[in-house]
PDB file of C-alpha atoms in Angstrom:
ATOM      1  CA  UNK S  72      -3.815  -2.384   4.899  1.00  0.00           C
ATOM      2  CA  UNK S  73      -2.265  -3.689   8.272  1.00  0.00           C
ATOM      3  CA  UNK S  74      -0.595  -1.164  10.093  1.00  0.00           C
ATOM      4  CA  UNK S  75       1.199  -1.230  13.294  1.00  0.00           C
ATOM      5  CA  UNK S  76       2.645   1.736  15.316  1.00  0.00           C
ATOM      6  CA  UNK S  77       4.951   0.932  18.261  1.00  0.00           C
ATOM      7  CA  UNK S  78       5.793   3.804  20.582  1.00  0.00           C
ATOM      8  CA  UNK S  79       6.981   4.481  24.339  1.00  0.00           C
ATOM      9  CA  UNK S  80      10.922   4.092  23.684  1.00  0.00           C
ATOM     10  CA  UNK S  81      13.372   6.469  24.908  1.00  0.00           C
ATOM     11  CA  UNK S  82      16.359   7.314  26.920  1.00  0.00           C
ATOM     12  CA  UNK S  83      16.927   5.721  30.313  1.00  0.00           C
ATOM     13  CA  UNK S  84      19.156   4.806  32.332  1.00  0.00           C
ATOM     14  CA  UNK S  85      20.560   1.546  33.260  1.00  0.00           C
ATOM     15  CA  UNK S  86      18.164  -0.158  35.755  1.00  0.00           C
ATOM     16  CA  UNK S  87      15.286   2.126  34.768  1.00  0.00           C
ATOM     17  CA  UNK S  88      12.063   0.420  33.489  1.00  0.00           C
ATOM     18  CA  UNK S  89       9.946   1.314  29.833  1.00  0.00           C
ATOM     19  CA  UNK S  90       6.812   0.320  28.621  1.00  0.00           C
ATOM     20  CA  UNK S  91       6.279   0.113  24.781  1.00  0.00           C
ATOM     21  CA  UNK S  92       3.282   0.280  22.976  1.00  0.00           C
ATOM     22  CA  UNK S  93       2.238  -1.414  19.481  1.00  0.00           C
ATOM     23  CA  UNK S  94      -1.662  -0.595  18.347  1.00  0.00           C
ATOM     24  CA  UNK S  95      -2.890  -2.762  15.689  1.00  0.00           C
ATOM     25  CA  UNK S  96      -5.014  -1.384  12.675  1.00  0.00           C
ATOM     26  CA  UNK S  97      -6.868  -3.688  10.133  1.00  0.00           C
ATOM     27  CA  UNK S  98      -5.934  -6.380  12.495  1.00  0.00           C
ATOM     28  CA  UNK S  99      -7.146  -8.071  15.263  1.00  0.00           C
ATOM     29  CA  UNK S 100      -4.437  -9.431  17.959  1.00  0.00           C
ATOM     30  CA  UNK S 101      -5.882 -11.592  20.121  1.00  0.00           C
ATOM     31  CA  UNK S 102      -6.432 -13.880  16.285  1.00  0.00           C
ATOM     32  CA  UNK S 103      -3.042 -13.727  15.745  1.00  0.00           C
ATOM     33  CA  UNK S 104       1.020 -13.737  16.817  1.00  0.00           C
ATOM     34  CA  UNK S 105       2.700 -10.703  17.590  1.00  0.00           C
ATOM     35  CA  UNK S 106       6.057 -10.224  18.727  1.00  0.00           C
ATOM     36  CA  UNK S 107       8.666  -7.663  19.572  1.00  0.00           C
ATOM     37  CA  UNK S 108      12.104  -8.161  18.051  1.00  0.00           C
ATOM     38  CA  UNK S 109      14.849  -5.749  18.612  1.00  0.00           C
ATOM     39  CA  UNK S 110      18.399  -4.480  16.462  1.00  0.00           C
ATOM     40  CA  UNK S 111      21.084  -3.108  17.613  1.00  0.00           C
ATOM     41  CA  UNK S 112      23.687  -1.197  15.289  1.00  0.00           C
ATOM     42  CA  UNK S 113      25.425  -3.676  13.347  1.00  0.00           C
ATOM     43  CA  UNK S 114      23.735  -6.672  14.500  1.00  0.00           C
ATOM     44  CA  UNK S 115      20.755  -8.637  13.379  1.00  0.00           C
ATOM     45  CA  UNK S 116      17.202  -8.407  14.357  1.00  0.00           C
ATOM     46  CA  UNK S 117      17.074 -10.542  16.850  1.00  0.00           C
ATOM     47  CA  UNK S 118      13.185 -12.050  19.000  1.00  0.00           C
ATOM     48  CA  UNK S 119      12.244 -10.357  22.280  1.00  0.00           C
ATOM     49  CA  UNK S 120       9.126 -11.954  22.751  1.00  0.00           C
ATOM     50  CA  UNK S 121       5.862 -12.778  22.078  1.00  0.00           C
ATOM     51  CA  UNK S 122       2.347 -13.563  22.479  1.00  0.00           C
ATOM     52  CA  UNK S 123       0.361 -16.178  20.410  1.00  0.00           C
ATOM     53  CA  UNK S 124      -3.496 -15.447  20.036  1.00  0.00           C
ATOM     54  CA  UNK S 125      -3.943 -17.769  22.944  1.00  0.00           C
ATOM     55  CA  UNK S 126      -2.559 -15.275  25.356  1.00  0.00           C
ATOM     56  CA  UNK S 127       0.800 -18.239  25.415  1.00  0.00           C
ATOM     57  CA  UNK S 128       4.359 -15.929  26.270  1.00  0.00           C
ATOM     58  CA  UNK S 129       7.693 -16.622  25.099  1.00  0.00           C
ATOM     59  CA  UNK S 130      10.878 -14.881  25.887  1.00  0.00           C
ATOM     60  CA  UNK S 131      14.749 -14.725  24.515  1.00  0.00           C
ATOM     61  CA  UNK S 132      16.460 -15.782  27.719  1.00  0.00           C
ATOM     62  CA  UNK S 133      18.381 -12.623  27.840  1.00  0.00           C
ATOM     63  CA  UNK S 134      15.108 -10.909  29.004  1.00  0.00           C
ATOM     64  CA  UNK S 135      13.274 -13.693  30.789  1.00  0.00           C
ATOM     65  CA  UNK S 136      12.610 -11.907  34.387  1.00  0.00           C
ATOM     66  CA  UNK S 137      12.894  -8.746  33.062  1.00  0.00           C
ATOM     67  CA  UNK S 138      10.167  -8.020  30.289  1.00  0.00           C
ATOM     68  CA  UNK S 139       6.876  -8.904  29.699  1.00  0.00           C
ATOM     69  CA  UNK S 140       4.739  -8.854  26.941  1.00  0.00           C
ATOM     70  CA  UNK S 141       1.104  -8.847  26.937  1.00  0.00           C
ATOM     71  CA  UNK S 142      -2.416  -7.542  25.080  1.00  0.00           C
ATOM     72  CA  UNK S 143      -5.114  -5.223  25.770  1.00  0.00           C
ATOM     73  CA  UNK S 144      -8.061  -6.747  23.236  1.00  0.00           C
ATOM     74  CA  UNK S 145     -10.300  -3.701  23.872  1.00  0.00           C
ATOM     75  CA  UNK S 146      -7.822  -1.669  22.909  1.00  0.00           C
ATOM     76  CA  UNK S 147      -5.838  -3.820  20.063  1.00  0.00           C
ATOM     77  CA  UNK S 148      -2.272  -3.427  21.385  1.00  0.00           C
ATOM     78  CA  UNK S 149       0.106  -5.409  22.744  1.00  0.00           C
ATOM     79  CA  UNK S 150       2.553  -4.098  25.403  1.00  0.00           C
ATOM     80  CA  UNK S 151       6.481  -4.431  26.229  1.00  0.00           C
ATOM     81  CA  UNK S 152       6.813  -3.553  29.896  1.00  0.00           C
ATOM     82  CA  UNK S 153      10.831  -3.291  30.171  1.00  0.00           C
ATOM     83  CA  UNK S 154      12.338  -3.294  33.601  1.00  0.00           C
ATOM     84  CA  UNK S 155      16.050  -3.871  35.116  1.00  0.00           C
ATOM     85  CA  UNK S 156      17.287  -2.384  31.721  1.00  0.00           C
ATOM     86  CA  UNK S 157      20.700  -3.189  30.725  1.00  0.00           C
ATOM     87  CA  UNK S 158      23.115  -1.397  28.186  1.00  0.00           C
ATOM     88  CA  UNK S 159      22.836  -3.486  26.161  1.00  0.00           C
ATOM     89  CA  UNK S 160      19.193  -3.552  25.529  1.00  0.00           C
ATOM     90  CA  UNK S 161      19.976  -0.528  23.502  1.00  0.00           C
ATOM     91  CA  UNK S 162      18.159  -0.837  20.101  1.00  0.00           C
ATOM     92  CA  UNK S 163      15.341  -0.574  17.467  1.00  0.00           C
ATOM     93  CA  UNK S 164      11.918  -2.334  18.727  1.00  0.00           C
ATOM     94  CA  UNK S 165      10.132  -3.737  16.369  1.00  0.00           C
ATOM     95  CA  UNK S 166       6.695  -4.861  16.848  1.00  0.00           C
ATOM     96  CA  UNK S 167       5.397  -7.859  14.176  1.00  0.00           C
ATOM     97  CA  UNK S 168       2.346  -9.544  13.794  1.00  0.00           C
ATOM     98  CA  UNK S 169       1.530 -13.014  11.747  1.00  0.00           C
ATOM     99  CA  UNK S 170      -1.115 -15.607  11.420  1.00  0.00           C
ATOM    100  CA  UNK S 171       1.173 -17.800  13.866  1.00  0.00           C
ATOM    101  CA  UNK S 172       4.548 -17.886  15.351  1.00  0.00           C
ATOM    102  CA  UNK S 173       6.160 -19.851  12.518  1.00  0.00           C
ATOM    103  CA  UNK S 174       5.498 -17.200   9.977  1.00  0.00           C
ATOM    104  CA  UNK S 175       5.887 -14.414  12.081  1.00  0.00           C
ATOM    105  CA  UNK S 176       9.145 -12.825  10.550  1.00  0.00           C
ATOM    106  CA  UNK S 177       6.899 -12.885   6.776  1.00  0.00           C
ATOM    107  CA  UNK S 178       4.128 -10.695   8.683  1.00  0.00           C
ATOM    108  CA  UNK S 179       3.620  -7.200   8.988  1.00  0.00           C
ATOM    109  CA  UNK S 180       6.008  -4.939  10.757  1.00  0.00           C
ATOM    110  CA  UNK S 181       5.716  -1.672  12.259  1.00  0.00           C
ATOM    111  CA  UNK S 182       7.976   1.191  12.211  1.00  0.00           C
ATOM    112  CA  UNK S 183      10.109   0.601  15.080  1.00  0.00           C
ATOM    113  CA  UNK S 184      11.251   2.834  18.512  1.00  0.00           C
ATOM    114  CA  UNK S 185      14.557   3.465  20.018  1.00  0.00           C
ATOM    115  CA  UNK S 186      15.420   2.131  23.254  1.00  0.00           C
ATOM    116  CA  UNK S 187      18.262   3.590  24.326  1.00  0.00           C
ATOM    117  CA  UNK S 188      20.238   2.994  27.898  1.00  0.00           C
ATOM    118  CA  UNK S 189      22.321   4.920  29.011  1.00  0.00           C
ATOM    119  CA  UNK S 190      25.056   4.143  32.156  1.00  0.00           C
TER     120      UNK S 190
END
């Protein structure tokens, strides 16, 4: 069975950086989507970003300049380097992986790690 575990969230404070983790198992990235999605209390999941199995980026435009994703194939994980962080990047991370970006909210989701920043 697919399995992802993300890690590397915390507490920081506002302008402070994170990196987050997400190893794949039972899955091989670089043939697939993955993304990072986030939810705050009360709010829907909403996308971060993500890489297609192409190595091709997207980004919500509240984090353009400020995050990037990208893979390590030798080691089957994708990354979520965080930096300028805002308040109100508080939330759940998700990581999410799919055959391709279309279906990627119908793919397999990991457990998720708290981000939270604090003023």
């Amino acid at each position: 069975q697919v399995q992802l575990v993300e890690s590397g969230g915390g507490l920081v404070q506002a302008g402070g950086s994170l990196r987050l983790s997400c190893v794949g198992s039972r899955i091989i990235f670089n043939k697939n989507a993955v993304g990072w999605y986030r939810q705050a209390p009360g709010k829907q999941r909403d996308l971060v970003a993500t890489i297609t199995g192409g190595g091709n980026t997207n980004y919500a435009d509240s984090v353009k300049g400020r995050f990037t994703i990208s893979r390590d194939d030798a080691k089957n994980t994708v990354y979520l380097q965080m930096t300028s962080l805002k308040l109100e990047d508080t939330a759940v991370y998700y990581c999410v992986t799919a055959p391709n970006l279309a279906t990627i909210r119908q793919g397999y989701w990991g457990q998720g790690t708290q981000v939270t920043v604090s003023s």
